[in-house]
CSV table of C-alpha atoms and ligand atoms in Angstrom, one decimal:
chain,number,residue,atom,x,y,z
D,177,MET,CA,50.2,-3.7,-17.0
D,178,ARG,CA,46.9,-4.0,-15.2
D,179,PRO,CA,44.1,-5.9,-16.9
D,180,ALA,CA,41.5,-3.7,-18.5
D,181,GLN,CA,38.3,-3.3,-16.5
D,182,PRO,CA,35.3,-4.9,-18.2
D,183,ALA,CA,33.2,-2.1,-19.8
D,184,TYR,CA,29.9,-1.4,-18.2
D,185,VAL,CA,27.1,-2.3,-20.6
D,186,PRO,CA,23.6,-1.2,-19.6
D,187,THR,CA,20.6,-3.2,-20.6
D,188,ALA,CA,18.3,-1.9,-23.4
D,189,GLU,CA,15.7,-0.9,-20.8
D,190,THR,CA,18.3,1.0,-18.9
D,191,ARG,CA,19.7,2.7,-22.1
D,192,GLN,CA,16.2,3.9,-22.8
D,193,CYS,CA,15.8,5.2,-19.3
D,194,LEU,CA,19.2,6.9,-19.5
D,195,SER,CA,18.3,8.6,-22.8
D,196,GLN,CA,15.0,9.8,-21.3
D,197,LEU,CA,17.0,11.3,-18.4
D,198,GLY,CA,19.3,13.0,-20.8
D,199,ALA,CA,16.3,14.4,-22.7
D,200,ALA,CA,15.1,15.9,-19.4
D,201,GLU,CA,18.5,17.7,-19.3
D,202,ALA,CA,19.5,16.1,-16.0
D,203,SER,CA,23.3,16.0,-15.3
D,204,PHE,CA,24.1,12.5,-14.3
D,205,ALA,CA,26.5,9.6,-14.6
D,206,PRO,CA,25.4,5.9,-15.0
D,207,LEU,CA,26.9,3.7,-12.3
D,208,PRO,CA,28.1,0.1,-12.6
D,209,ASP,CA,25.8,-2.5,-11.2
D,210,LYS,CA,26.8,-3.6,-7.7
D,211,PHE,CA,25.4,-6.5,-5.5
D,212,HIS,CA,26.1,-5.8,-1.8
D,213,GLY,CA,24.5,-9.0,-0.5
D,214,ALA,CA,21.8,-9.4,2.1
D,215,GLY,CA,19.1,-8.3,-0.4
D,216,CYS,CA,20.9,-5.0,-1.2
D,217,SER,CA,22.0,-3.9,-4.6
D,218,THR,CA,22.4,-0.9,-6.8
D,219,VAL,CA,21.4,-2.0,-10.3
D,220,ASN,CA,20.6,0.4,-13.2
D,221,THR,CA,21.4,3.4,-11.0
D,222,VAL,CA,22.7,6.8,-11.8
D,223,GLN,CA,24.5,9.5,-9.8
D,224,LEU,CA,22.4,12.7,-10.3
D,225,SER,CA,24.4,15.9,-10.0
D,226,ALA,CA,21.9,18.5,-11.2
D,227,LEU,CA,18.4,18.8,-12.6
D,228,TYR,CA,16.8,21.3,-14.9
D,229,GLY,CA,14.1,23.8,-13.9
D,230,ASP,CA,12.2,26.1,-16.1
D,231,ASP,CA,13.9,29.2,-17.6
D,232,GLN,CA,17.3,27.4,-18.2
D,233,ARG,CA,17.9,27.3,-14.5
D,234,THR,CA,19.9,24.5,-12.9
D,235,LEU,CA,18.6,22.9,-9.8
D,236,GLY,CA,21.0,21.5,-7.2
D,237,ILE,CA,20.5,18.3,-5.3
D,238,GLY,CA,22.0,17.8,-1.9
D,239,ASN,CA,23.3,14.5,-0.4
D,240,LEU,CA,22.0,12.1,-3.0
D,241,GLY,CA,23.7,8.8,-3.8
D,242,PRO,CA,22.9,6.2,-6.4
D,243,VAL,CA,19.3,6.2,-7.6
D,244,ALA,CA,17.6,3.6,-9.8
D,245,CYS,CA,17.1,5.2,-13.3
D,246,PRO,CA,13.3,5.2,-13.4
D,247,VAL,CA,13.2,6.9,-10.0
D,248,ALA,CA,15.7,9.5,-11.2
D,249,ASN,CA,13.4,10.2,-14.1
D,250,SER,CA,10.4,10.6,-11.8
D,251,PHE,CA,12.5,12.9,-9.6
D,252,ALA,CA,13.6,15.1,-12.5
D,253,GLY,CA,10.0,15.5,-13.7
D,254,TRP,CA,8.7,16.2,-10.2
D,255,ALA,CA,11.5,18.8,-9.5
D,256,ARG,CA,10.8,20.7,-12.7
D,257,TYR,CA,7.1,20.5,-13.2
D,258,GLY,CA,6.0,19.9,-9.6
D,259,VAL,CA,8.4,21.7,-7.2
D,260,ASP,CA,9.9,24.5,-9.3
D,261,ARG,CA,6.5,25.6,-10.6
D,262,ALA,CA,4.9,25.4,-7.2
D,263,ALA,CA,7.7,27.4,-5.7
D,264,ARG,CA,7.2,30.2,-8.3
D,265,SER,CA,3.4,30.3,-8.0
D,266,ILE,CA,3.0,29.9,-4.2
D,267,LEU,CA,6.3,31.3,-2.8
D,268,GLY,CA,7.2,33.8,-5.6
D,269,SER,CA,10.7,32.5,-6.1
D,270,PRO,CA,12.1,29.7,-8.4
D,271,LEU,CA,13.6,26.6,-6.8
D,272,ALA,CA,17.4,26.5,-6.5
D,273,ARG,CA,18.0,23.2,-4.7
D,274,ILE,CA,16.4,20.1,-3.3
D,275,GLU,CA,17.9,18.7,-0.1
D,276,THR,CA,17.8,15.0,0.7
D,277,PHE,CA,18.7,12.5,3.3
D,278,GLY,CA,19.9,10.2,0.5
D,279,SER,CA,18.7,7.3,-1.5
D,280,TYR,CA,20.6,4.0,-1.3
D,281,ASN,CA,20.7,2.5,2.2
D,282,CYS,CA,20.9,-1.2,3.0
D,283,ARG,CA,18.2,-1.5,5.6
D,284,ASN,CA,14.7,-2.8,6.5
D,285,VAL,CA,11.5,-0.7,6.6
D,286,ALA,CA,11.6,0.6,10.2
D,287,GLY,CA,10.0,-1.8,12.6
D,288,THR,CA,9.7,-4.7,10.1
D,289,ALA,CA,11.8,-7.6,8.7
D,290,ARG,CA,11.1,-6.4,5.2
D,291,ARG,CA,13.8,-4.8,3.1
D,292,SER,CA,13.2,-1.1,2.3
D,293,ALA,CA,13.1,0.2,-1.2
D,294,HIS,CA,16.2,2.1,-0.2
D,295,SER,CA,18.0,-1.2,-0.2
D,296,THR,CA,17.8,-1.2,-4.0
D,297,ALA,CA,18.2,2.6,-4.5
D,298,ASN,CA,14.5,2.8,-5.5
D,299,ALA,CA,13.6,5.5,-3.0
D,300,ILE,CA,14.7,9.1,-2.3
D,301,ASP,CA,14.2,10.9,1.1
D,302,VAL,CA,13.6,14.6,0.5
D,303,SER,CA,14.2,16.8,3.5
D,304,GLY,CA,13.8,20.3,2.2
D,305,PHE,CA,13.9,22.9,-0.5
D,306,VAL,CA,16.0,26.0,-1.0
D,307,LEU,CA,14.7,28.8,-3.2
D,308,ALA,CA,16.6,31.1,-5.5
D,309,ASP,CA,15.9,34.0,-3.0
D,310,GLY,CA,17.7,32.1,-0.3
D,311,ARG,CA,14.7,30.9,1.7
D,312,ARG,CA,14.9,27.3,3.0
D,313,ILE,CA,11.7,25.3,3.6
D,314,SER,CA,12.3,22.1,5.5
D,315,VAL,CA,9.7,19.3,5.7
D,316,LYS,CA,10.3,19.0,9.4
D,317,GLN,CA,9.7,22.6,10.3
D,318,GLY,CA,7.6,23.8,7.5
D,319,TRP,CA,4.9,21.0,7.4
D,320,SER,CA,3.1,22.2,10.5
D,321,SER,CA,5.0,25.3,11.7
D,322,GLY,CA,5.8,27.1,8.4
D,323,SER,CA,4.0,30.1,7.1
D,324,ARG,CA,0.6,29.6,5.4
D,325,ALA,CA,2.3,29.7,2.0
D,326,GLU,CA,5.1,27.3,3.0
D,327,ARG,CA,2.5,24.8,4.4
D,328,GLU,CA,0.5,25.0,1.2
D,329,PHE,CA,3.7,24.6,-0.9
D,330,LEU,CA,4.8,21.5,0.9
D,331,ARG,CA,1.3,19.9,0.6
D,332,ILE,CA,1.2,20.7,-3.2
D,333,VAL,CA,4.6,19.2,-3.9
D,334,HIS,CA,3.6,16.1,-1.8
D,335,THR,CA,0.5,15.7,-3.8
D,336,SER,CA,2.3,16.2,-7.1
D,337,ALA,CA,4.9,13.5,-6.1
D,338,CYS,CA,2.0,11.1,-5.8
D,339,LYS,CA,1.3,11.5,-9.5
D,340,ARG,CA,4.9,10.6,-10.4
D,341,PHE,CA,6.1,8.0,-7.9
D,342,GLY,CA,4.5,4.7,-6.7
D,343,THR,CA,4.7,5.2,-2.9
D,344,VAL,CA,4.9,8.6,-1.3
D,345,LEU,CA,5.1,8.9,2.5
D,346,GLY,CA,5.2,12.2,4.4
D,347,PRO,CA,4.7,13.6,7.9
D,348,GLU,CA,1.0,12.6,8.1
D,349,TYR,CA,2.0,8.9,7.6
D,350,ASN,CA,3.9,8.3,10.8
D,351,GLU,CA,6.5,9.6,13.2
D,352,ALA,CA,9.4,8.2,11.1
D,353,HIS,CA,8.4,10.5,8.2
D,354,LYS,CA,7.9,13.7,10.1
D,355,ASP,CA,11.0,15.3,8.7
D,356,HIS,CA,11.0,14.1,5.0
D,357,PHE,CA,9.1,12.9,2.0
D,358,HIS,CA,9.8,9.2,1.1
D,359,LEU,CA,9.5,9.0,-2.7
D,360,GLU,CA,9.6,5.5,-4.0
D,361,GLY,CA,9.3,4.0,-7.5
D,362,GLY,CA,7.0,1.2,-8.6
D,363,SER,CA,3.5,0.8,-9.8
D,364,ARG,CA,1.7,0.4,-6.5
D,365,PRO,CA,0.0,3.7,-5.8
D,366,PHE,CA,0.2,4.6,-2.1
D,367,CYS,CA,0.1,8.2,-1.1
D,368,ARG,CA,0.1,9.3,2.6
L,690,ZN,ZN1,12.6,6.7,2.6
């Protein structure tokens, strides 16, 4: 017989965050804490599989790994009240899916010796949006070369992300962010 695995017991703070995420009707699974060394860890993280939009619609999420629970909550609120609503009002179609370049990644901020928020799964890189009518709006193409409505949509959802996340970086920030929005948790407001 193999010894039983120790049960994963989340902290009270994480339990509260998980119940908030459940109330937002996100589909997710809590992940066990892992310490990867070199300043990298996934603590209090979840695997999000789907989010909830308006009108009982499910929103898909592409390519997302472990995300710190508070960031997952910000993401769920942004998807539903920021992105889905902007898609309906500006582009005339509900949102179907948010595409990402991922979340956890044990690395430094490009060009520095400082660990990125991705090293603790406290950031998500959003690369594009797929609408229910099949249109796909990528940050890379749409930010400067999209239709007038697509450019407006991307700017609106960038601005609304700034209300829910600590640090938000987009194509105007630097060359490294020309193809995605970096959405990072925390209390330090920084929106570019
Ligand atoms: Zn990033």
